[in-house]
Structure formats: structure tokens, C-alpha cells
Amino acid sequence: AKCDACSAGKFANSTGSTVCAVCPAGSSTNNNTGSASCALCKPGSFSSGNGSAVCTVCPGGQFSDKNGTTTCSKCDAGSFSSANSTMCDLCEPGLYSNTTGSASCTKCAAGSSTESLRGSTNCTLCSAGHFAARAGSPSCDPCAVGTSTDNKAGADKCAECAAGHFAKDTGSASC
């Protein structure tokens, strides 16, 4: 009599088997047929159900850091991951992520920054007397001598003082 190969996602671990067993969740046969065992899903992948032929790669914004996982975990706000990740990375200064499960970080708008911090969940408006000229600025710069933000926060540039007015210090909120 001819023996049949176990289908992908199933295995028979002994000679003389009459049935194939299904791979438990967290493992697969790596799409192979005729398997004698199942392989645990590698970090960065998972299988949620029994009888998986292949492990599924964790999507961007999620990760798994162990062998044999049945689900991927979402990245915390302030961090991100690409697909097939074993960990999340903190957003760089000037970038933020305000939700869990982010596949990328967002640039702070001009006039705001993350105050040079990594892993930010939001951006802070530049204080009066300071500015951030471009989106994604890690920090706000003080206005030069002779310029101000006219007492406004969130400036993307400083304006020269009008005739008859002056600002003798850097970072002046007003002239």
C-alpha cells in the first residue's frame, strides 16, 4: 500500500501513522508537505490558528519578539515598525506618532517641534521668540537679534522689528 504525504500544515511524527496531526497555532510546516514536525514561527511572524501551512509576517506597526507567537503586538504611540519586525523603533526628533500600531512617524508641522526628544506622541508649538522654519524640525530656534515673533507661539519665521523698535536679545518674543 502507498502512504500519502501529509498536506502542508499537517505532520506525522512517527512511522506507521494512520492520520496526520495539525500544526498548533504559532507554528507551520513552511509550506512543505510530508512533514514529520512543525517549525515554530520565527520572531517577526506568527500563525494564529491550528494547521497553518506558513507563518504570516507581522504587518507594519506590529512586531513579535519570540519564536512561536500566535499574534503580533502593536507598537506603542511614539514608535513604529516596518513589516516582519522583532521590535519597534522610537520616532526620531522632529517626528511623532500619536496612535498605537504605526508603520511610520509623521513630521511635526513648521512652527512646532518635539523639543529634541525621541519617541514623541505629539509636537509642541514653538514658544514666542522661537521658530521652526520647516516641517520635521527637531527643535525650535531662537529669533535673531533685531527680530521677533510678535508675541505669537508656533512661528515658522521671525519678523524684523519695525522702524523705531528693537530687540537686543536673541529669542525675543516682541520688539
CSV table of N, CA and C in Angstrom, one decimal:
chain,number,residue,atom,x,y,z
A,1,ALA,N,0.9,-1.2,0.0
A,1,ALA,CA,0.0,0.0,0.0
A,1,ALA,C,0.9,1.2,0.0
A,2,LYS,N,0.4,2.3,-0.7
A,2,LYS,CA,1.1,3.5,-0.8
A,2,LYS,C,0.7,4.4,0.4
A,3,CYS,N,1.8,5.1,0.9
A,3,CYS,CA,1.5,6.1,2.0
A,3,CYS,C,1.3,7.5,1.4
A,4,ASP,N,0.4,8.2,1.9
A,4,ASP,CA,0.2,9.6,1.4
A,4,ASP,C,1.0,10.6,2.2
A,5,ALA,N,1.5,11.6,1.6
A,5,ALA,CA,2.2,12.7,2.3
A,5,ALA,C,1.2,13.5,3.1
A,6,CYS,N,1.5,13.9,4.3
A,6,CYS,CA,0.7,14.9,5.0
A,6,CYS,C,0.7,16.2,4.2
A,7,SER,N,-0.5,16.8,4.2
A,7,SER,CA,-0.5,18.1,3.5
A,7,SER,C,0.2,19.2,4.3
A,8,ALA,N,0.4,20.3,3.6
A,8,ALA,CA,1.1,21.5,4.3
A,8,ALA,C,0.2,21.9,5.5
A,9,GLY,N,0.8,22.1,6.6
A,9,GLY,CA,0.1,22.5,7.9
A,9,GLY,C,-0.2,21.3,8.7
A,10,LYS,N,0.1,20.1,8.2
A,10,LYS,CA,-0.1,18.9,9.0
A,10,LYS,C,1.2,18.1,9.0
A,11,PHE,N,1.3,17.2,10.0
A,11,PHE,CA,2.5,16.4,10.2
A,11,PHE,C,2.2,15.0,10.8
A,12,ALA,N,3.1,14.1,10.6
A,12,ALA,CA,3.1,12.8,11.2
A,12,ALA,C,4.4,12.5,11.8
A,13,ASN,N,4.6,12.4,13.1
A,13,ASN,CA,5.9,12.3,13.8
A,13,ASN,C,6.3,10.9,14.1
A,14,SER,N,5.6,9.9,13.6
A,14,SER,CA,6.1,8.6,13.9
A,14,SER,C,5.8,7.7,12.6
A,15,THR,N,6.6,6.6,12.5
A,15,THR,CA,6.3,5.7,11.4
A,15,THR,C,5.1,4.9,11.7
A,16,GLY,N,4.4,4.5,10.6
A,16,GLY,CA,3.2,3.7,10.8
A,16,GLY,C,2.0,4.6,11.2
A,17,SER,N,2.1,5.9,11.0
A,17,SER,CA,0.9,6.8,11.3
A,17,SER,C,-0.3,6.5,10.4
A,18,THR,N,-1.4,6.6,11.0
A,18,THR,CA,-2.6,6.4,10.1
A,18,THR,C,-3.3,7.8,9.8
A,19,VAL,N,-3.0,8.8,10.6
A,19,VAL,CA,-3.6,10.1,10.4
A,19,VAL,C,-2.4,11.2,10.5
A,20,CYS,N,-2.7,12.3,10.0
A,20,CYS,CA,-1.8,13.5,10.1
A,20,CYS,C,-2.4,14.4,11.2
A,21,ALA,N,-1.5,14.9,12.0
A,21,ALA,CA,-1.9,15.9,13.1
A,21,ALA,C,-1.8,17.3,12.5
A,22,VAL,N,-2.5,18.2,13.0
A,22,VAL,CA,-2.4,19.6,12.5
A,22,VAL,C,-1.3,20.3,13.4
A,23,CYS,N,-0.6,21.2,12.7
A,23,CYS,CA,0.4,22.0,13.4
A,23,CYS,C,-0.4,23.0,14.4
A,24,PRO,N,0.1,23.1,15.6
A,24,PRO,CA,-0.5,24.0,16.6
A,24,PRO,C,-0.3,25.5,16.2
A,25,ALA,N,-1.2,26.4,16.6
A,25,ALA,CA,-1.0,27.8,16.4
A,25,ALA,C,0.4,28.2,16.9
A,26,GLY,N,1.0,29.1,16.1
A,26,GLY,CA,2.4,29.6,16.4
A,26,GLY,C,3.4,28.8,15.7
A,27,SER,N,3.0,27.8,14.8
A,27,SER,CA,3.9,27.0,14.0
A,27,SER,C,3.3,26.7,12.7
A,28,SER,N,4.2,26.2,11.8
A,28,SER,CA,3.7,25.8,10.4
A,28,SER,C,4.7,24.7,9.9
A,29,THR,N,4.4,24.3,8.7
A,29,THR,CA,5.3,23.3,8.0
A,29,THR,C,6.1,24.1,7.0
A,30,ASN,N,6.1,25.4,7.0
A,30,ASN,CA,6.8,26.2,6.0
A,30,ASN,C,6.4,25.8,4.6
A,31,ASN,N,5.1,25.5,4.4
A,31,ASN,CA,4.5,25.2,3.1
A,31,ASN,C,5.0,23.8,2.6
A,32,ASN,N,5.7,23.0,3.4
A,32,ASN,CA,6.1,21.7,3.0
A,32,ASN,C,5.1,20.7,3.2
A,33,THR,N,5.0,19.7,2.3
A,33,THR,CA,4.2,18.5,2.5
A,33,THR,C,5.0,17.4,3.0
A,34,GLY,N,4.4,16.4,3.6
A,34,GLY,CA,5.2,15.2,4.1
A,34,GLY,C,6.0,15.5,5.3
A,35,SER,N,5.6,16.4,6.2
A,35,SER,CA,6.4,16.9,7.3
A,35,SER,C,6.3,15.9,8.5
A,36,ALA,N,7.5,15.7,9.2
A,36,ALA,CA,7.5,14.9,10.4
A,36,ALA,C,7.3,15.8,11.6
A,37,SER,N,7.4,17.1,11.5
A,37,SER,CA,7.2,18.0,12.6
A,37,SER,C,6.8,19.4,12.1
A,38,CYS,N,6.4,20.3,13.0
A,38,CYS,CA,6.1,21.7,12.6
A,38,CYS,C,7.2,22.6,13.2
A,39,ALA,N,7.5,23.7,12.5
A,39,ALA,CA,8.5,24.6,12.9
A,39,ALA,C,7.8,25.8,13.6
A,40,LEU,N,8.4,26.3,14.7
A,40,LEU,CA,7.8,27.4,15.3
A,40,LEU,C,8.0,28.7,14.4
A,41,CYS,N,7.0,29.5,14.4
A,41,CYS,CA,7.1,30.8,13.7
A,41,CYS,C,8.3,31.6,14.2
A,42,LYS,N,9.1,32.2,13.4
A,42,LYS,CA,10.3,33.0,13.8
A,42,LYS,C,9.8,34.3,14.3
A,43,PRO,N,10.6,35.0,15.1
A,43,PRO,CA,10.3,36.4,15.5
A,43,PRO,C,10.0,37.2,14.3
A,44,GLY,N,9.0,38.1,14.4
A,44,GLY,CA,8.6,38.9,13.2
A,44,GLY,C,7.5,38.3,12.4
A,45,SER,N,7.1,37.0,12.8
A,45,SER,CA,6.0,36.4,12.1
A,45,SER,C,5.1,35.6,13.2
A,46,PHE,N,3.9,35.1,12.7
A,46,PHE,CA,3.0,34.5,13.6
A,46,PHE,C,2.1,33.5,12.8
A,47,SER,N,1.4,32.7,13.5
A,47,SER,CA,0.3,31.9,12.9
A,47,SER,C,-0.8,31.9,14.0
A,48,SER,N,-2.0,32.3,13.7
A,48,SER,CA,-3.0,32.5,14.7
A,48,SER,C,-3.8,31.2,14.9
A,49,GLY,N,-3.9,30.3,13.9
A,49,GLY,CA,-4.7,29.2,14.0
A,49,GLY,C,-4.0,27.9,13.9
A,50,ASN,N,-4.6,26.8,14.2
A,50,ASN,CA,-4.1,25.4,14.0
A,50,ASN,C,-4.0,25.1,12.5
A,51,GLY,N,-3.0,24.3,12.1
A,51,GLY,CA,-2.9,23.8,10.8
A,51,GLY,C,-2.4,24.8,9.8
A,52,SER,N,-1.6,25.7,10.2
A,52,SER,CA,-1.0,26.7,9.3
A,52,SER,C,0.0,26.1,8.4
A,53,ALA,N,-0.1,26.3,7.1
A,53,ALA,CA,0.9,25.9,6.2
A,53,ALA,C,2.2,26.8,6.2
A,54,VAL,N,1.9,28.1,6.5
A,54,VAL,CA,3.0,29.1,6.6
A,54,VAL,C,2.7,30.0,7.7
A,55,CYS,N,3.8,30.6,8.2
A,55,CYS,CA,3.6,31.7,9.2
A,55,CYS,C,3.5,33.0,8.5
A,56,THR,N,2.7,33.9,9.0
A,56,THR,CA,2.4,35.2,8.4
A,56,THR,C,3.3,36.3,9.0
A,57,VAL,N,3.9,37.1,8.1
A,57,VAL,CA,4.7,38.2,8.5
A,57,VAL,C,3.9,39.2,9.3
A,58,CYS,N,4.4,39.7,10.4
A,58,CYS,CA,3.7,40.8,11.1
A,58,CYS,C,3.7,42.0,10.2
A,59,PRO,N,2.5,42.7,10.2
A,59,PRO,CA,2.4,43.9,9.3
A,59,PRO,C,3.2,45.1,9.9
A,60,GLY,N,3.4,46.1,9.1
A,60,GLY,CA,4.0,47.3,9.7
A,60,GLY,C,3.2,47.8,10.8
A,61,GLY,N,3.9,48.4,11.9
A,61,GLY,CA,3.2,48.9,13.1
A,61,GLY,C,3.0,47.8,14.1
A,62,GLN,N,3.4,46.6,13.8
A,62,GLN,CA,3.3,45.5,14.8
A,62,GLN,C,4.6,44.7,14.8
A,63,PHE,N,4.8,43.9,15.8
A,63,PHE,CA,6.0,43.1,15.9
A,63,PHE,C,5.8,41.8,16.7
A,64,SER,N,6.7,40.9,16.6
A,64,SER,CA,6.7,39.7,17.6
A,64,SER,C,8.2,39.5,17.8
A,65,ASP,N,8.5,39.3,19.1
A,65,ASP,CA,9.9,39.2,19.5
A,65,ASP,C,10.3,37.8,20.0
A,66,LYS,N,9.4,36.8,19.8
A,66,LYS,CA,9.7,35.4,20.3
A,66,LYS,C,9.4,34.4,19.2
A,67,ASN,N,9.9,33.2,19.3
A,67,ASN,CA,9.6,32.1,18.4
A,67,ASN,C,8.2,31.7,18.9
A,68,GLY,N,7.4,31.2,17.9
A,68,GLY,CA,6.1,30.5,18.2
A,68,GLY,C,5.0,31.4,18.6
A,69,THR,N,4.9,32.7,18.1
A,69,THR,CA,3.8,33.6,18.6
A,69,THR,C,2.6,33.3,17.7
A,70,THR,N,1.5,33.6,18.4
A,70,THR,CA,0.2,33.4,17.7
A,70,THR,C,-0.5,34.7,17.3
A,71,THR,N,0.1,35.8,17.8
A,71,THR,CA,-0.3,37.2,17.4
A,71,THR,C,0.9,38.1,17.4
A,72,CYS,N,0.7,39.2,16.7
A,72,CYS,CA,1.8,40.3,16.8
A,72,CYS,C,1.3,41.3,17.7
A,73,SER,N,2.2,42.1,18.3
A,73,SER,CA,1.8,43.1,19.3
A,73,SER,C,1.9,44.5,18.5
A,74,LYS,N,1.1,45.4,18.9
A,74,LYS,CA,1.1,46.7,18.2
A,74,LYS,C,2.2,47.6,18.9
A,75,CYS,N,2.9,48.4,18.1
A,75,CYS,CA,3.9,49.4,18.6
A,75,CYS,C,3.1,50.4,19.4
A,76,ASP,N,3.8,50.9,20.5
A,76,ASP,CA,3.2,52.0,21.3
A,76,ASP,C,3.2,53.3,20.5
A,77,ALA,N,2.4,54.2,20.9
A,77,ALA,CA,2.4,55.6,20.3
A,77,ALA,C,3.8,56.1,20.6
A,78,GLY,N,4.4,56.8,19.6
A,78,GLY,CA,5.8,57.3,19.8
A,78,GLY,C,6.8,56.4,19.1
A,79,SER,N,6.3,55.3,18.6
A,79,SER,CA,7.2,54.3,18.0
A,79,SER,C,6.6,53.8,16.7
A,80,PHE,N,7.3,53.0,15.9
A,80,PHE,CA,6.9,52.5,14.6
A,80,PHE,C,7.6,51.2,14.3
A,81,SER,N,7.1,50.5,13.3
A,81,SER,CA,7.9,49.3,12.8
A,81,SER,C,7.5,49.1,11.4
A,82,SER,N,8.4,48.5,10.6
A,82,SER,CA,8.1,48.0,9.3
A,82,SER,C,7.6,46.6,9.4
A,83,ALA,N,7.2,46.0,8.3
A,83,ALA,CA,6.7,44.6,8.3
A,83,ALA,C,7.8,43.7,8.7
A,84,ASN,N,7.5,42.5,9.3
A,84,ASN,CA,8.5,41.5,9.7
A,84,ASN,C,9.4,41.9,10.8
A,85,SER,N,8.9,42.8,11.7
A,85,SER,CA,9.8,43.4,12.7
A,85,SER,C,9.7,42.6,14.0
A,86,THR,N,10.9,42.6,14.7
A,86,THR,CA,11.0,41.9,16.0
A,86,THR,C,10.9,42.9,17.1
A,87,MET,N,10.9,44.2,16.8
A,87,MET,CA,10.8,45.3,17.8
A,87,MET,C,10.3,46.6,17.1
A,88,CYS,N,9.9,47.6,17.9
A,88,CYS,CA,9.6,48.9,17.4
A,88,CYS,C,10.7,49.8,17.6
A,89,ASP,N,10.8,50.8,16.7
A,89,ASP,CA,11.8,51.9,16.9
A,89,ASP,C,11.1,53.2,17.3
A,90,LEU,N,11.8,53.9,18.2
A,90,LEU,CA,11.3,55.2,18.6
A,90,LEU,C,11.3,56.2,17.4
A,91,CYS,N,10.3,57.1,17.3
A,91,CYS,CA,10.3,58.1,16.3
A,91,CYS,C,11.5,59.0,16.6
A,92,GLU,N,12.2,59.5,15.6
A,92,GLU,CA,13.3,60.4,15.7
A,92,GLU,C,12.9,61.8,16.1
A,93,PRO,N,13.7,62.6,16.7
A,93,PRO,CA,13.4,64.0,17.0
A,93,PRO,C,12.8,64.7,15.7
A,94,GLY,N,11.7,65.5,15.9
A,94,GLY,CA,11.1,66.1,14.8
A,94,GLY,C,10.0,65.3,14.1
A,95,LEU,N,9.8,64.1,14.6
A,95,LEU,CA,8.8,63.2,14.1
A,95,LEU,C,8.0,62.6,15.3
A,96,TYR,N,6.7,62.3,15.0
A,96,TYR,CA,5.9,61.8,16.1
A,96,TYR,C,4.9,60.7,15.6
A,97,SER,N,4.3,60.0,16.5
A,97,SER,CA,3.3,59.0,16.2
A,97,SER,C,2.3,59.1,17.4
A,98,ASN,N,1.0,59.4,17.1
A,98,ASN,CA,0.1,59.6,18.2
A,98,ASN,C,-0.9,58.5,18.3
A,99,THR,N,-0.6,57.4,17.6
A,99,THR,CA,-1.5,56.2,17.7
A,99,THR,C,-0.7,54.9,17.9
A,100,THR,N,-1.3,53.9,18.5
A,100,THR,CA,-0.6,52.6,18.5
A,100,THR,C,-0.6,52.0,17.1
A,101,GLY,N,0.3,51.1,16.9
A,101,GLY,CA,0.4,50.4,15.6
A,101,GLY,C,0.8,51.2,14.4
A,102,SER,N,1.6,52.2,14.6
A,102,SER,CA,2.1,53.0,13.4
A,102,SER,C,3.2,52.3,12.6
A,103,ALA,N,3.1,52.3,11.3
A,103,ALA,CA,4.1,51.8,10.4
A,103,ALA,C,5.1,52.9,10.1
A,104,SER,N,4.9,54.1,10.4
A,104,SER,CA,5.8,55.2,10.2
A,104,SER,C,5.5,56.4,11.1
A,105,CYS,N,6.4,57.3,11.2
A,105,CYS,CA,6.2,58.5,12.1
A,105,CYS,C,5.9,59.7,11.2
A,106,THR,N,5.2,60.7,11.7
A,106,THR,CA,4.8,61.9,11.0
A,106,THR,C,5.7,63.1,11.3
A,107,LYS,N,6.0,63.9,10.3
A,107,LYS,CA,6.8,65.1,10.6
A,107,LYS,C,6.0,66.2,11.4
A,108,CYS,N,6.6,66.8,12.4
A,108,CYS,CA,6.0,67.9,13.0
A,108,CYS,C,5.8,69.1,12.0
A,109,ALA,N,4.7,69.8,12.1
A,109,ALA,CA,4.5,70.9,11.1
A,109,ALA,C,5.5,72.0,11.4
A,110,ALA,N,5.8,72.9,10.4
A,110,ALA,CA,6.6,74.0,10.6
A,110,ALA,C,6.0,74.8,11.8
A,111,GLY,N,6.8,75.4,12.6
A,111,GLY,CA,6.4,76.2,13.8
A,111,GLY,C,6.2,75.3,15.0
A,112,SER,N,6.6,74.0,14.9
A,112,SER,CA,6.5,73.2,16.1
A,112,SER,C,7.7,72.2,16.0
A,113,SER,N,7.9,71.5,17.1
A,113,SER,CA,9.0,70.5,17.2
A,113,SER,C,8.7,69.5,18.3
A,114,THR,N,9.6,68.5,18.4
A,114,THR,CA,9.5,67.5,19.5
A,114,THR,C,10.4,67.9,20.6
A,115,GLU,N,11.0,69.1,20.6
A,115,GLU,CA,11.9,69.6,21.6
A,115,GLU,C,13.1,68.6,21.8
A,116,SER,N,13.6,68.1,20.6
A,116,SER,CA,14.8,67.3,20.5
A,116,SER,C,14.6,65.9,21.1
A,117,LEU,N,13.3,65.5,21.5
A,117,LEU,CA,13.1,64.2,22.1
A,117,LEU,C,12.8,63.2,21.1
A,118,ARG,N,13.2,61.9,21.3
A,118,ARG,CA,12.8,60.8,20.5
A,118,ARG,C,11.6,60.2,21.2
A,119,GLY,N,10.8,59.4,20.4
A,119,GLY,CA,9.6,58.7,20.9
A,119,GLY,C,8.5,59.6,21.2
A,120,SER,N,8.3,60.7,20.5
A,120,SER,CA,7.3,61.7,20.8
A,120,SER,C,5.9,61.2,20.3
A,121,THR,N,4.9,61.6,21.1
A,121,THR,CA,3.5,61.2,20.6
A,121,THR,C,2.8,62.5,20.1
A,122,ASN,N,3.4,63.6,20.2
A,122,ASN,CA,2.9,64.9,19.6
A,122,ASN,C,4.0,65.9,19.5
A,123,CYS,N,3.6,67.0,18.9
A,123,CYS,CA,4.6,68.1,18.7
A,123,CYS,C,4.2,69.3,19.5
A,124,THR,N,5.1,70.1,19.9
A,124,THR,CA,4.9,71.3,20.7
A,124,THR,C,5.1,72.5,19.9
A,125,LEU,N,4.1,73.5,20.0
A,125,LEU,CA,4.3,74.7,19.3
A,125,LEU,C,5.6,75.5,19.8
A,126,CYS,N,6.3,76.1,18.9
A,126,CYS,CA,7.5,76.9,19.3
A,126,CYS,C,6.9,78.0,20.2
A,127,SER,N,7.6,78.3,21.3
A,127,SER,CA,7.2,79.4,22.2
A,127,SER,C,7.5,80.7,21.5
A,128,ALA,N,6.8,81.8,21.9
A,128,ALA,CA,7.1,83.1,21.4
A,128,ALA,C,8.5,83.4,21.5
A,129,GLY,N,9.1,84.0,20.4
A,129,GLY,CA,10.5,84.3,20.3
A,129,GLY,C,11.3,83.2,19.7
A,130,HIS,N,10.7,82.1,19.4
A,130,HIS,CA,11.4,80.9,18.8
A,130,HIS,C,10.6,80.5,17.5
A,131,PHE,N,11.3,79.8,16.6
A,131,PHE,CA,10.6,79.4,15.3
A,131,PHE,C,11.2,78.1,14.8
A,132,ALA,N,10.4,77.4,14.0
A,132,ALA,CA,10.9,76.2,13.3
A,132,ALA,C,10.5,76.4,11.8
A,133,ALA,N,11.5,76.7,11.0
A,133,ALA,CA,11.2,77.1,9.6
A,133,ALA,C,10.6,75.9,8.7
A,134,ARG,N,10.9,74.7,9.1
A,134,ARG,CA,10.5,73.6,8.2
A,134,ARG,C,9.8,72.5,9.0
A,135,ALA,N,9.0,71.7,8.3
A,135,ALA,CA,8.3,70.5,8.9
A,135,ALA,C,9.4,69.5,9.3
A,136,GLY,N,9.2,68.9,10.4
A,136,GLY,CA,10.2,67.9,10.9
A,136,GLY,C,11.3,68.4,11.6
A,137,SER,N,11.2,69.7,12.1
A,137,SER,CA,12.3,70.3,12.8
A,137,SER,C,12.4,69.6,14.2
A,138,PRO,N,13.6,69.2,14.6
A,138,PRO,CA,13.8,68.5,15.9
A,138,PRO,C,13.6,69.5,17.1
A,139,SER,N,13.9,70.8,16.8
A,139,SER,CA,13.8,71.8,17.9
A,139,SER,C,13.5,73.1,17.3
A,140,CYS,N,13.1,74.1,18.1
A,140,CYS,CA,12.8,75.5,17.7
A,140,CYS,C,14.0,76.3,17.9
A,141,ASP,N,14.3,77.2,17.0
A,141,ASP,CA,15.5,78.1,17.1
A,141,ASP,C,15.0,79.5,17.6
A,142,PRO,N,15.9,80.1,18.4
A,142,PRO,CA,15.6,81.5,18.9
A,142,PRO,C,15.6,82.5,17.7
A,143,CYS,N,14.8,83.5,17.8
A,143,CYS,CA,14.8,84.6,16.8
A,143,CYS,C,16.1,85.3,16.9
A,144,ALA,N,16.7,85.8,15.8
A,144,ALA,CA,17.9,86.5,15.8
A,144,ALA,C,17.7,87.9,16.5
A,145,VAL,N,18.8,88.5,16.9
A,145,VAL,CA,18.8,89.9,17.4
A,145,VAL,C,18.1,90.8,16.3
A,146,GLY,N,17.2,91.7,16.7
A,146,GLY,CA,16.5,92.6,15.7
A,146,GLY,C,15.3,92.0,15.1
A,147,THR,N,14.9,90.8,15.6
A,147,THR,CA,13.7,90.1,15.0
A,147,THR,C,12.9,89.6,16.2
A,148,SER,N,11.6,89.2,16.0
A,148,SER,CA,10.7,88.6,17.0
A,148,SER,C,9.6,87.9,16.3
A,149,THR,N,8.8,87.2,17.1
A,149,THR,CA,7.6,86.5,16.6
A,149,THR,C,6.3,87.3,16.9
A,150,ASP,N,6.5,88.6,17.4
A,150,ASP,CA,5.4,89.4,17.7
A,150,ASP,C,4.5,88.8,18.7
A,151,ASN,N,5.1,88.2,19.7
A,151,ASN,CA,4.4,87.6,20.9
A,151,ASN,C,3.5,86.3,20.5
A,152,LYS,N,3.8,85.8,19.3
A,152,LYS,CA,3.0,84.6,18.8
A,152,LYS,C,3.8,83.3,19.0
A,153,ALA,N,3.1,82.3,19.5
A,153,ALA,CA,3.7,80.9,19.5
A,153,ALA,C,3.5,80.2,18.2
A,154,GLY,N,4.3,79.2,17.9
A,154,GLY,CA,4.0,78.4,16.7
A,154,GLY,C,4.5,79.1,15.4
A,155,ALA,N,5.5,80.0,15.5
A,155,ALA,CA,6.0,80.7,14.3
A,155,ALA,C,6.9,79.8,13.5
A,156,ASP,N,6.8,80.0,12.1
A,156,ASP,CA,7.8,79.4,11.2
A,156,ASP,C,8.8,80.3,10.7
A,157,LYS,N,8.8,81.6,11.2
A,157,LYS,CA,9.8,82.5,10.9
A,157,LYS,C,9.7,83.7,11.9
A,158,CYS,N,10.8,84.5,12.0
A,158,CYS,CA,10.8,85.7,12.8
A,158,CYS,C,10.7,86.9,11.9
A,159,ALA,N,10.1,88.0,12.3
A,159,ALA,CA,9.9,89.2,11.5
A,159,ALA,C,10.9,90.3,12.1
A,160,GLU,N,11.4,91.1,11.1
A,160,GLU,CA,12.3,92.2,11.5
A,160,GLU,C,11.5,93.2,12.4
A,161,CYS,N,12.1,93.8,13.3
A,161,CYS,CA,11.5,94.8,14.1
A,161,CYS,C,11.2,96.0,13.2
A,162,ALA,N,10.0,96.6,13.5
A,162,ALA,CA,9.6,97.8,12.7
A,162,ALA,C,10.5,99.0,13.1
A,163,ALA,N,10.6,99.9,12.2
A,163,ALA,CA,11.3,101.2,12.4
A,163,ALA,C,10.9,101.7,13.8
A,164,GLY,N,11.9,102.1,14.6
A,164,GLY,CA,11.6,102.7,15.9
A,164,GLY,C,11.5,101.7,17.0
A,165,HIS,N,11.6,100.4,16.7
A,165,HIS,CA,11.6,99.3,17.7
A,165,HIS,C,12.8,98.5,17.5
A,166,PHE,N,13.2,97.8,18.6
A,166,PHE,CA,14.4,96.9,18.6
A,166,PHE,C,14.2,95.7,19.5
A,167,ALA,N,15.0,94.7,19.2
A,167,ALA,CA,15.1,93.5,20.0
A,167,ALA,C,16.6,93.2,20.2
A,168,LYS,N,17.1,93.5,21.4
A,168,LYS,CA,18.6,93.4,21.6
A,168,LYS,C,19.1,92.0,21.9
A,169,ASP,N,18.1,91.1,22.3
A,169,ASP,CA,18.5,89.7,22.6
A,169,ASP,C,18.0,88.7,21.5
A,170,THR,N,18.7,87.6,21.5
A,170,THR,CA,18.1,86.5,20.7
A,170,THR,C,16.9,85.9,21.4
A,171,GLY,N,16.0,85.4,20.7
A,171,GLY,CA,14.8,84.8,21.3
A,171,GLY,C,13.8,85.8,21.8
A,172,SER,N,13.8,87.0,21.2
A,172,SER,CA,12.8,88.0,21.7
A,172,SER,C,11.4,87.7,21.2
A,173,ALA,N,10.5,87.7,22.1
A,173,ALA,CA,9.1,87.5,21.7
A,173,ALA,C,8.5,88.7,21.1
A,174,SER,N,9.0,89.9,21.4
A,174,SER,CA,8.5,91.1,20.8
A,174,SER,C,9.6,92.2,20.7
A,175,CYS,N,9.4,93.2,19.9
A,175,CYS,CA,10.4,94.2,19.7
A,175,CYS,C,10.1,95.4,20.6
